Short mmCIF file of C-alpha atoms in Angstrom, two decimals:
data_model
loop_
_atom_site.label_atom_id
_atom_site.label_comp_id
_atom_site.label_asym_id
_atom_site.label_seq_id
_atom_site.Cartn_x
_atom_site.Cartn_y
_atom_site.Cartn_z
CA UNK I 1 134.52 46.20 36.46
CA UNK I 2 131.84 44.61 33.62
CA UNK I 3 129.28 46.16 36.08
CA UNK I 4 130.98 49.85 36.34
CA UNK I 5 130.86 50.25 32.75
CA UNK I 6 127.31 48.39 32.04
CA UNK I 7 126.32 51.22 34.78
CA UNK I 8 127.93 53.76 33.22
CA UNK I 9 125.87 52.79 29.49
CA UNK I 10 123.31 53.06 31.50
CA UNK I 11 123.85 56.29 32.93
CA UNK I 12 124.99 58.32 30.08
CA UNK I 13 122.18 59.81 28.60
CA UNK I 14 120.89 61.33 31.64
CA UNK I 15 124.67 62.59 32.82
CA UNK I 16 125.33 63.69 29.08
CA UNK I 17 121.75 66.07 29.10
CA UNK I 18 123.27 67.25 32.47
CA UNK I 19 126.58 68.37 30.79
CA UNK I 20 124.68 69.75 27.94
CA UNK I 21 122.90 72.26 30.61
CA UNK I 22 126.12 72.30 32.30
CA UNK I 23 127.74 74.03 29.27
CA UNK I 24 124.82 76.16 28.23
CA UNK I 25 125.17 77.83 31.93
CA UNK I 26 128.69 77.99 31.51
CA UNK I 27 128.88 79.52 27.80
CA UNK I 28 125.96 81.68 28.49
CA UNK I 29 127.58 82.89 31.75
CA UNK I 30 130.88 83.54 30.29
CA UNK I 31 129.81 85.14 27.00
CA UNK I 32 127.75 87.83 29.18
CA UNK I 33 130.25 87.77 31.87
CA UNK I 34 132.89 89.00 29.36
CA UNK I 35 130.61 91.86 27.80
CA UNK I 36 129.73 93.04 31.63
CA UNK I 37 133.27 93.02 32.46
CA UNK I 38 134.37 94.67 29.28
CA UNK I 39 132.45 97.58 30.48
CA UNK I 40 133.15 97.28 33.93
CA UNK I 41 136.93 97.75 32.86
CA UNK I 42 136.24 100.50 30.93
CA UNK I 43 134.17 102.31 33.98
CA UNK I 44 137.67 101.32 35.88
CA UNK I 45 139.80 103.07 33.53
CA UNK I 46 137.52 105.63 33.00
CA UNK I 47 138.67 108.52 35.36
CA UNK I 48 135.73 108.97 36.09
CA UNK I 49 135.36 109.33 39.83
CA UNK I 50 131.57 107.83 39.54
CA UNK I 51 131.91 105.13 37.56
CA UNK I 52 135.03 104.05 39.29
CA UNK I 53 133.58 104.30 42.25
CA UNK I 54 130.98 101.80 41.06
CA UNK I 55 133.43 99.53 39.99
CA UNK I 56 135.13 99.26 43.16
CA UNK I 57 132.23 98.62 44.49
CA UNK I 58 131.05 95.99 42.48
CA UNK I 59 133.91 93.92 42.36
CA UNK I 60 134.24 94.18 46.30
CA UNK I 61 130.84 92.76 47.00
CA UNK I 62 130.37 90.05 43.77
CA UNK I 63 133.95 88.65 45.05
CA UNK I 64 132.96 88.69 48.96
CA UNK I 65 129.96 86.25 48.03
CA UNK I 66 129.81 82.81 47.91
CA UNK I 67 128.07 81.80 44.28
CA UNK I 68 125.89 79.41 46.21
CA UNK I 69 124.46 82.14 48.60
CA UNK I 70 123.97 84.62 45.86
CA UNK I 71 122.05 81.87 43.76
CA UNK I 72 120.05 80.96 46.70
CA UNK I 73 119.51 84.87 47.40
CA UNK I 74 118.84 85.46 43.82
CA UNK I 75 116.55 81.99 43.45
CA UNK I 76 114.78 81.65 46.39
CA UNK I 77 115.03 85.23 48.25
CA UNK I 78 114.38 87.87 45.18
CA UNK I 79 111.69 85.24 44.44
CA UNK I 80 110.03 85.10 47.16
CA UNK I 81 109.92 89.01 47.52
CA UNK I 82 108.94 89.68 43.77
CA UNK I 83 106.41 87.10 44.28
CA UNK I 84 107.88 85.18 40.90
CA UNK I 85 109.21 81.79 40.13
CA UNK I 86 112.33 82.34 38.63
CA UNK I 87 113.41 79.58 35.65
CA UNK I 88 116.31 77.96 37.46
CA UNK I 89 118.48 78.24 34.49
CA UNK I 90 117.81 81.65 33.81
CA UNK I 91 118.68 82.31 37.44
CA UNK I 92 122.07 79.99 37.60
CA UNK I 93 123.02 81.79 34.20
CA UNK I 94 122.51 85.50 36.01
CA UNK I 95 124.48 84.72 39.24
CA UNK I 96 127.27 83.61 37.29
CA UNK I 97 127.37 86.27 34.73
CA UNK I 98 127.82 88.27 37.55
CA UNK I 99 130.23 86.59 39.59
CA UNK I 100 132.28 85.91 36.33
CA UNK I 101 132.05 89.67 35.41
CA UNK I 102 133.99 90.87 38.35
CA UNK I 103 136.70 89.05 38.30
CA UNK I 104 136.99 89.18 34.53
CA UNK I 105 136.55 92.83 35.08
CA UNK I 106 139.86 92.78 37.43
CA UNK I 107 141.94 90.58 34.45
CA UNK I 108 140.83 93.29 31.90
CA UNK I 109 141.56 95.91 34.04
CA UNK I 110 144.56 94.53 35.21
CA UNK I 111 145.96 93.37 31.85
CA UNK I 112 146.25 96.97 31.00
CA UNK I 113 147.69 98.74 33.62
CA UNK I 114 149.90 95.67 33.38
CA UNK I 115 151.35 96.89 29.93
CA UNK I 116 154.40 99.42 30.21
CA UNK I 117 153.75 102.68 30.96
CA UNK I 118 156.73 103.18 28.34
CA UNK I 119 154.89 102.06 25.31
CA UNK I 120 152.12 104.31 25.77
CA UNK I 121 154.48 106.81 25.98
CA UNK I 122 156.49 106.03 22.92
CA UNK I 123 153.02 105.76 20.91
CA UNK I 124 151.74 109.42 22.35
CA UNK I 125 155.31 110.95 21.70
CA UNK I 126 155.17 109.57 17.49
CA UNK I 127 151.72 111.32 17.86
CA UNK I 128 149.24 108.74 18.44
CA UNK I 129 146.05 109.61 19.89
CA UNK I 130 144.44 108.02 22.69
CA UNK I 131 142.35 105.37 20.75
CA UNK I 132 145.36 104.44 18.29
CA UNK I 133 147.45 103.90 21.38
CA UNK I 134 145.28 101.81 23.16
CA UNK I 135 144.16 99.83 20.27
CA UNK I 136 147.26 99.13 18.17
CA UNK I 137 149.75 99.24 21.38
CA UNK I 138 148.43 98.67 24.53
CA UNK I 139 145.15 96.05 24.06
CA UNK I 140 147.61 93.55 21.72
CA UNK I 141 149.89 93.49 24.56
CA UNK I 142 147.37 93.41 27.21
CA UNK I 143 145.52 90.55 25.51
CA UNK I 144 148.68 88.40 25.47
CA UNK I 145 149.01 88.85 29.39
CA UNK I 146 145.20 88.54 29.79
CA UNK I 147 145.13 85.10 28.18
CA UNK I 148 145.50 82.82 31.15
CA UNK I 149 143.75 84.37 33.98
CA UNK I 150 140.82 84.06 31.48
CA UNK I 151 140.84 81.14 30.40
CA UNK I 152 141.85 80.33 34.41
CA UNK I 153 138.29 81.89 35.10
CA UNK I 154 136.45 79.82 32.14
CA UNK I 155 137.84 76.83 34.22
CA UNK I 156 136.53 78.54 37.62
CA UNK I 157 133.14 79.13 36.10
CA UNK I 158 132.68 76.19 34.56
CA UNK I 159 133.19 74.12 38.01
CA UNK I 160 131.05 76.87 39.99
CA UNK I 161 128.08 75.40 37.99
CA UNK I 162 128.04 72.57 40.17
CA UNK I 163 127.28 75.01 42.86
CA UNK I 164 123.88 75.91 41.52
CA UNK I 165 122.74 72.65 41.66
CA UNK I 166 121.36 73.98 44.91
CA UNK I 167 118.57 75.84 43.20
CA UNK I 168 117.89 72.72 41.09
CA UNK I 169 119.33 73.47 37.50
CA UNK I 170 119.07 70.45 36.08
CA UNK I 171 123.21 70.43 35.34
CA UNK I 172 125.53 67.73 35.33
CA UNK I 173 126.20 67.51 39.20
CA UNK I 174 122.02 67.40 39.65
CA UNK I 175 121.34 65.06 37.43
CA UNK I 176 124.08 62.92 39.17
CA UNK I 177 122.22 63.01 42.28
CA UNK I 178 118.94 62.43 41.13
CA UNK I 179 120.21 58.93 39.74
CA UNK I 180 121.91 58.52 42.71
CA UNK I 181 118.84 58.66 44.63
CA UNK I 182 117.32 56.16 42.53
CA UNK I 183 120.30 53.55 42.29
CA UNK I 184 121.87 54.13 45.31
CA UNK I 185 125.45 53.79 43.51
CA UNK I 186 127.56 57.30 44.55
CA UNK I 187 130.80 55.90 43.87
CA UNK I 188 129.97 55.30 40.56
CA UNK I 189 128.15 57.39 39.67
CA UNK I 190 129.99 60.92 41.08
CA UNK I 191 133.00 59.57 39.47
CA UNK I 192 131.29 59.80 36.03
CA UNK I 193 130.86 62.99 36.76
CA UNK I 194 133.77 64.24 37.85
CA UNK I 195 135.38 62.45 34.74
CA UNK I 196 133.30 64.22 32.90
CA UNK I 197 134.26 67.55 34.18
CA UNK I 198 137.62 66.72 34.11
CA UNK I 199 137.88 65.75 30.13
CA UNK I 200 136.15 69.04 29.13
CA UNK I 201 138.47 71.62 31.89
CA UNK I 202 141.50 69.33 30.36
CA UNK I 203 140.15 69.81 26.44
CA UNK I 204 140.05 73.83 27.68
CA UNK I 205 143.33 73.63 28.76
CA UNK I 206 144.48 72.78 25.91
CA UNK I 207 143.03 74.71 23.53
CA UNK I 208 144.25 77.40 25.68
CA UNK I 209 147.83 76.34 25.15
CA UNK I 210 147.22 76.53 21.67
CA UNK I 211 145.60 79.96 21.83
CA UNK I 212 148.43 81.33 23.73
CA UNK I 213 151.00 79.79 21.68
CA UNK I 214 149.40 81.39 18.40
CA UNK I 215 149.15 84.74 19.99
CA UNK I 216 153.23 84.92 20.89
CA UNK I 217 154.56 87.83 18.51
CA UNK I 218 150.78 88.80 18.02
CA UNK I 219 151.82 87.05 14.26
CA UNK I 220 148.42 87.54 13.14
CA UNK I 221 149.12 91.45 13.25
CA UNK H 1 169.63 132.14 13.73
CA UNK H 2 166.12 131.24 14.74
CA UNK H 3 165.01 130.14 17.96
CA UNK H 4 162.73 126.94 17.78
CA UNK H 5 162.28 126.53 21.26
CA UNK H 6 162.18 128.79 23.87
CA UNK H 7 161.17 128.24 27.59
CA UNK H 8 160.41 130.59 29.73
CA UNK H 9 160.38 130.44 33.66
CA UNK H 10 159.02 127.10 33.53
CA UNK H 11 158.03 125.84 36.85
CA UNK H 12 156.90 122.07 37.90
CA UNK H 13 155.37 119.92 40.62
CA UNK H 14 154.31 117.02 41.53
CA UNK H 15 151.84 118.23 44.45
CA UNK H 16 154.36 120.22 46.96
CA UNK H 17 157.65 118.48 45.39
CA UNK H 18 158.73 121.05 43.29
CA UNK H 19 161.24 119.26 40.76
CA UNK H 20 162.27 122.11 38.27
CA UNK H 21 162.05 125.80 39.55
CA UNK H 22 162.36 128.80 36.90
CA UNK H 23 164.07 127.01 33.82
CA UNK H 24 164.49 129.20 30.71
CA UNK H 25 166.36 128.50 28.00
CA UNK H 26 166.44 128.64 24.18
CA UNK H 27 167.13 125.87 21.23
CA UNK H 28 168.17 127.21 18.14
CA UNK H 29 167.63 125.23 14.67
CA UNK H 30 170.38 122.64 13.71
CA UNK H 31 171.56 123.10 17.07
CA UNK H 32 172.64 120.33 19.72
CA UNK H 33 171.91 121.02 23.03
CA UNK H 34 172.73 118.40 25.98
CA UNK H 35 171.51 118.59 29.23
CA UNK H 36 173.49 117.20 32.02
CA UNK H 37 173.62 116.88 35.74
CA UNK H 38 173.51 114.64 38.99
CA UNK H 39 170.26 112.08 39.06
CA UNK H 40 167.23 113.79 40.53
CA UNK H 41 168.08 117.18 39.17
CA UNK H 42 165.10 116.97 36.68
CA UNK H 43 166.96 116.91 33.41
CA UNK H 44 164.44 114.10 32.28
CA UNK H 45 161.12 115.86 33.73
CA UNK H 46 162.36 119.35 31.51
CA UNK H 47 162.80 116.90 28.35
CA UNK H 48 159.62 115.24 28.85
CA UNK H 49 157.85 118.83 29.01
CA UNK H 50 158.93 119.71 25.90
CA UNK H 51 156.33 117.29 23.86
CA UNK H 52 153.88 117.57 26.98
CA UNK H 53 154.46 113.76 28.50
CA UNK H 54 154.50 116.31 31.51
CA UNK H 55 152.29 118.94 32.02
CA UNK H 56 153.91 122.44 33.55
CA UNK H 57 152.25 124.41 36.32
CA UNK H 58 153.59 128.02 35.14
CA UNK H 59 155.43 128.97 32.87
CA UNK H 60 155.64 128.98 28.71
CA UNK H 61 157.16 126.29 26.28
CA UNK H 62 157.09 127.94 22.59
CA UNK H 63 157.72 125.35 20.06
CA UNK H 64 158.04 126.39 16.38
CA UNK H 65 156.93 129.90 17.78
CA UNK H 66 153.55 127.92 19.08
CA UNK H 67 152.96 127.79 22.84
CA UNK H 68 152.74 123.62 23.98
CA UNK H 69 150.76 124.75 26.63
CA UNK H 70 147.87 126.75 24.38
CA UNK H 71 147.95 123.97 21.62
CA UNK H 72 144.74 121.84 21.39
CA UNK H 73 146.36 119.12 18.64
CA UNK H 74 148.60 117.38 20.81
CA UNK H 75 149.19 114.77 18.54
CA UNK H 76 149.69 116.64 15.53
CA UNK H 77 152.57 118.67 17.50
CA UNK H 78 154.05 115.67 18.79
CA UNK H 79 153.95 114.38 15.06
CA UNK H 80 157.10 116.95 14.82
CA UNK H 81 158.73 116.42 17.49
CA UNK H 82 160.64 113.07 18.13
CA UNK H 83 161.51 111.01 21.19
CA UNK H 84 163.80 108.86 22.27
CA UNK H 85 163.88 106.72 25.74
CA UNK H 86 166.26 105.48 28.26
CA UNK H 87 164.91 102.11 27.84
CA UNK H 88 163.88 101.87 24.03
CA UNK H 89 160.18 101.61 24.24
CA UNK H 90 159.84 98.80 21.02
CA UNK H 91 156.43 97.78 20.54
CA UNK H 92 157.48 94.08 21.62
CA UNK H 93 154.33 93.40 19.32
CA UNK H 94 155.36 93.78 16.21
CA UNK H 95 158.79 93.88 13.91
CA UNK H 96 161.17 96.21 13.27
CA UNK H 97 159.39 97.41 9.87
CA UNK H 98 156.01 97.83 12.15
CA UNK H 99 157.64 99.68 14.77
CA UNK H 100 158.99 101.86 12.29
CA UNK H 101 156.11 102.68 9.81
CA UNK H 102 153.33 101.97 11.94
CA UNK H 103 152.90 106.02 13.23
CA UNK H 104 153.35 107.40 9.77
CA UNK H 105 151.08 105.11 7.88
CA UNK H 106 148.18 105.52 10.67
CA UNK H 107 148.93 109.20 10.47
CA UNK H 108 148.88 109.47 6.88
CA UNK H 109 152.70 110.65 6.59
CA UNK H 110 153.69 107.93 4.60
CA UNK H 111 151.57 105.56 2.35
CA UNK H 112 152.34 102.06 1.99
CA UNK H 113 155.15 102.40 -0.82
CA UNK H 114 156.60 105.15 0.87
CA UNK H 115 156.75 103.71 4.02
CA UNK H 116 159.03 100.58 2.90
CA UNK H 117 161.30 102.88 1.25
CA UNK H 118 161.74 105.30 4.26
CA UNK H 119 162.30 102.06 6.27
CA UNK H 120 165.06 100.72 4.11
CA UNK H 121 166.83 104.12 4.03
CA UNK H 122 166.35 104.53 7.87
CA UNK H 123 167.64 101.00 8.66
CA UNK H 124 170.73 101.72 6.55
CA UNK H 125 171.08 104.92 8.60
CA UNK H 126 171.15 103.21 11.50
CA UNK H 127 172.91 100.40 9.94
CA UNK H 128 170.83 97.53 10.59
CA UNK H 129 169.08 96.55 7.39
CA UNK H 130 169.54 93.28 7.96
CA UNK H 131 166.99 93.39 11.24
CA UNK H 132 163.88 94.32 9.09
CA UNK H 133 161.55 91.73 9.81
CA UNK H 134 162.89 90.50 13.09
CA UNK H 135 160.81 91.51 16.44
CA UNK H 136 162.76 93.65 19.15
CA UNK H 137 163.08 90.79 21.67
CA UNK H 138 165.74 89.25 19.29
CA UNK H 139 167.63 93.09 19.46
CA UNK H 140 170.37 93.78 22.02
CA UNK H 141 170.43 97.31 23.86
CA UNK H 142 172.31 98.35 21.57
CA UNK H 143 170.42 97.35 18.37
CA UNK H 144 167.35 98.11 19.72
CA UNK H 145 168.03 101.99 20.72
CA UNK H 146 169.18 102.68 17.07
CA UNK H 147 166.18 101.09 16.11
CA UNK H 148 163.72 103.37 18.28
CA UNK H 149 165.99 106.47 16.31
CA UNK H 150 164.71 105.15 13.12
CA UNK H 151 161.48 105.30 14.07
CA UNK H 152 161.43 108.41 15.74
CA UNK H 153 162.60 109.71 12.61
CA UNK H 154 160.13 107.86 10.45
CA UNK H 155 157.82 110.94 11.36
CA UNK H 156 160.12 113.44 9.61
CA UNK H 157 160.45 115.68 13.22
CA UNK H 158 162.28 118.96 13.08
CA UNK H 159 163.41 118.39 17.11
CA UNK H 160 165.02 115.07 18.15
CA UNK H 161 164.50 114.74 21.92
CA UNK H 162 166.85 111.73 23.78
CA UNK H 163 166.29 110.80 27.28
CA UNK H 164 169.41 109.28 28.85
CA UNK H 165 169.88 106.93 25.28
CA UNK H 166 172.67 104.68 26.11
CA UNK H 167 172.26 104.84 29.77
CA UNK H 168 170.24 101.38 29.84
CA UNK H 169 173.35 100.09 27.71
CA UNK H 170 176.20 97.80 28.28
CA UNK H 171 179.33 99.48 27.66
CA UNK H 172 180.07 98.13 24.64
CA UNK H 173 176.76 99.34 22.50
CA UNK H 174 177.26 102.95 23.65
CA UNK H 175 179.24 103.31 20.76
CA UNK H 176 177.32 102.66 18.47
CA UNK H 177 174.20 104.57 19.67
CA UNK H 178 176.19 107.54 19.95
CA UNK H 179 177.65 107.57 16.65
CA UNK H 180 174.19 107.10 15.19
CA UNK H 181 173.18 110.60 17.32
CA UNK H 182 176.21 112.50 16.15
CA UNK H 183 175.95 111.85 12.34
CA UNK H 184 172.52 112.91 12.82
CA UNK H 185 173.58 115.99 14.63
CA UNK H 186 175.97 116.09 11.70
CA UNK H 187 172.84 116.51 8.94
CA UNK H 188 171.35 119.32 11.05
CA UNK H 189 169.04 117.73 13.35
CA UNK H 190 168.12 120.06 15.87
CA UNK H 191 169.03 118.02 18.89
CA UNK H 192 167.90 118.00 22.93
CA UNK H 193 170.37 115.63 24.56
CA UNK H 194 169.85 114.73 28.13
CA UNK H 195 172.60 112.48 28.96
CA UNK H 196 175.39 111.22 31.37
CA UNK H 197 177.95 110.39 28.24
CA UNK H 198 180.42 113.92 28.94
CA UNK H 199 182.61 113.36 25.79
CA UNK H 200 179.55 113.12 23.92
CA UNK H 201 178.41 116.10 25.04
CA UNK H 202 181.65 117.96 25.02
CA UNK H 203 182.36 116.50 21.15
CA UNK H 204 179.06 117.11 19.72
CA UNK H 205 177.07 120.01 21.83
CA UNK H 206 176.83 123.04 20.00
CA UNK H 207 175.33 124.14 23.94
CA UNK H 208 175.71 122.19 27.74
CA UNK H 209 172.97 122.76 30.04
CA UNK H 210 174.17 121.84 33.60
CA UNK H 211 171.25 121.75 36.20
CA UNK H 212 170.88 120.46 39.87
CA UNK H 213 167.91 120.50 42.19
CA UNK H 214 165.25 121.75 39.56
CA UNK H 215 167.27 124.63 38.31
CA UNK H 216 169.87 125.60 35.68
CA UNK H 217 173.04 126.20 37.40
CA UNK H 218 175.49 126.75 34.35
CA UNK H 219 174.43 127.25 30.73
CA UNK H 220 177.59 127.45 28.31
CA UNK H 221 179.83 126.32 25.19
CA UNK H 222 180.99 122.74 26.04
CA UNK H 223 184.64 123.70 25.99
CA UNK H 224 184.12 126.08 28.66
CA UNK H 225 181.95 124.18 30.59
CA UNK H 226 184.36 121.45 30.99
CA UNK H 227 187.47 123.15 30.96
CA UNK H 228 186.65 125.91 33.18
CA UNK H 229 183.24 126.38 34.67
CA UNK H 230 181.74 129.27 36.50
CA UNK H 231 179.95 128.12 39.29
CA UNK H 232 181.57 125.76 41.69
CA UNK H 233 178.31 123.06 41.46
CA UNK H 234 179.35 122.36 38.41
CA UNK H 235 183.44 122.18 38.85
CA UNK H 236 182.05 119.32 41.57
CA UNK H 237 179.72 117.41 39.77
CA UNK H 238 182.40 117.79 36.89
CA UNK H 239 185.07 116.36 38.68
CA UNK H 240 183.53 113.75 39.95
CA UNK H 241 182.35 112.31 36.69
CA UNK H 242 185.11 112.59 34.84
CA UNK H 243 187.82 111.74 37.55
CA UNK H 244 189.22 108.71 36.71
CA UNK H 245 188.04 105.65 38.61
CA UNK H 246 191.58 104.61 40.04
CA UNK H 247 192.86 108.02 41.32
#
């Protein structure tokens, strides 16, 4: 037990850099990830037969691909054919903006068709516009369903970094294996890190408990 | 007296459903009109015309002597007219003061000062000043559909529209929704009434509008639409509503 922890001492800078990267891919990701899909919705709600069809068609094909094979794609294969050595980082960071973007795209989306067609209709017929109605009626509501498939997707993202490993970001799960390979100790070691990924999902949990809780009512309105 | 709306061979679809077929009719000002009639007979759909939540494929809808289908402002027409729904419509979002005021303040109707007043004078219409600050999931059916009247009327509208009001109600809040309706009737409201609540519309209906299948079958005074009505639709539909549930 003395020797699990001594390990562990041992271990922790080079597993704690790893989480570092680990949460710059996933912040970076999801901050991007939630501007795409913001405008991604918007296309989807747009009526406009173009745009929507672009959409559709987005979401279809980001969702029917595994993250690893689009980072390899993206990584190895766009490389290769561009002739240019992508920055690993850069690379893990674009796949999962993308992947990210669809289905956050889908939540956004989804939140607001979600809303009641009645309240729109109450807010046209006291002769709101468009904007007023979506902004003061619908998005409050919508946000308040949205909440947990989000924070659900933070969760998703955040483990899908793991993935990307495969095109050597030098991320928590990475860095695990590269000690491994030089102590030989897997147990340990991979149980660091899924520790590790467990105490930051659980701290995200929380918080989003909290958010939710704060947002019942919409209070702050 | 002077007409305030007046529809003229309004037709509607929804692709090759045709749902009403050749409506006209007239509302004068300060007048009550209800609309009754068996579900599906598109009592609702005409209603919902009338401040353009539908759109009509022929036809004319003049409001205020203004055709709905020509005007460009929506919003500022709709600003005039107010609605009420089967099933309340509360912003769940925000109290019974927001719901209220929050249309006339954006709108500019009412400033800030105003708007508390006209909500303290519209609750005690209603007669629930006590439910100011409280949010609508706290409301029963009952509270909450006197509620959406007070903030229909927040706007100041010249036409009260109600779609099927106590409809969504237990049996026991009907009451007081409709007593709420008929002391506004009382002040002069000009009133469009669909609804399934016969004495109602028999006690306070200056007009009855009885329609089936997308038309107007029977247009009359309520006392001799329910004592004695022309066409033999109506006698049916009549008798079966109001027969009493043990004979």
């Amino acid at each position: 037990m003395n020797d699990y922890f001594s390990l562990l001492i041992e271990c922790l800078p080079s597993l704690l850099a790893g989480l570092k990267i680990t949460m710059i891919m996933a912040g970076a990701s999801l901050i991007l990830a939630f501007i795409v899909g913001l405008i991604l919705a918007i296309f989807a709600l747009s009526k406009i037969k173009i745009l929507e069809i672009f959409y559709t068609a987005y979401v279809y094909i980001v969702r029917g691909i595994p993250v690893m094979i689009f980072g390899l794609f993206l990584f190895f294969g766009v490389g290769a054919l561009l002739n240019i050595k992508f920055d690993p980082l850069l690379a893990s960071i674009i796949t999962l903006t993308i992947n990210a973007s669809a289905y956050l795209a889908e939540i956004f989306r989804g939140g607001i068709k979600a809303v009641d067609i009645g309240q729109i209709e109450a807010a046209r017929s006291l002769g709101l516009g468009y904007f007023r109605t979506m902004a003061l009626v619908v998005i409050p509501q919508a946000v308040k369903i949205m909440i947990p498939p989000i924070i659900n997707q933070f969760i998703t993202t955040l483990k899908d970094t793991s993935i990307l490993s495969v095109i050597s970001v030098r991320e928590l799960t990475m860095n695990s294996q590269i000690i491994i390979a030089r102590n030989y100790r897997p147990f340990e070691v991979y149980s660091y890190a899924a520790v590790m990924y467990l105490i930051v999902i659980v701290l995200l949990s929380i918080l989003a408990k909290y958010v939710e809780r704060s947002l019942q009512h919409g209070k702050n309105n | 007296m002077e007409k305030i709306i007046e529809v003229k061979n309004l037709f509607k679809s929804y692709g090759d459903l045709s749902v009403l077929k050749d409506i006209s009719f007239s509302v004068e000002k300060g007048e009550v009109l209800c609309i009754i009639g068996p579900s599906g007979s598109g009592k609702s759909t005409l209603l919902r015309c009338l401040n353009r939540l539908e759109e009509i494929q022929s036809g004319d809808i003049e409001i205020f002597g203004t055709n709905l289908t020509k005007v460009k402002n929506i919003n500022k027409f709709r600003e005039k007219i107010g609605m009420v729904f089967q099933l309340f419509n509360l912003f769940p979002n925000y109290n019974v003061e927001k719901n209220i005021i929050l249309a006339p303040v954006q709108l500019g109707i009412l400033n800030k000062h105003q708007a508390a007043e006209k909500v303290g004078e519209l609750l005690q219409k209603v007669g629930l000043e006590e439910k100011r600050n409280v949010y609508p999931d706290t409301l029963s059916g009952g509270q909450k559909q006197r509620i959406a009247i007070a903030r229909a009327l927040a706007m100041n509208p010249s036409i009260m529209l109600f779609d099927e009001p106590t409809s969504a109600l237990d049996p026991e809040m009907v009451g007081e929704v409709l007593k709420v309706m008929r002391s506004l009737a009382e002040s002069g409201m000009t009133m469009v009434v669909v609804t399934h609540e016969m004495n109602f519309a028999r006690e306070v209906a200056n007009r009855v509008i009885f329609m089936a299948d997308g038309y107007i079958v029977e247009e009359n005074k309520p006392d001799k639409i329910f004592t004695n009505p022309d066409n033999e639709r109506t006698q049916a539909f009549l008798s079966s509503v109001l027969k009493p549930l043990d004979s």
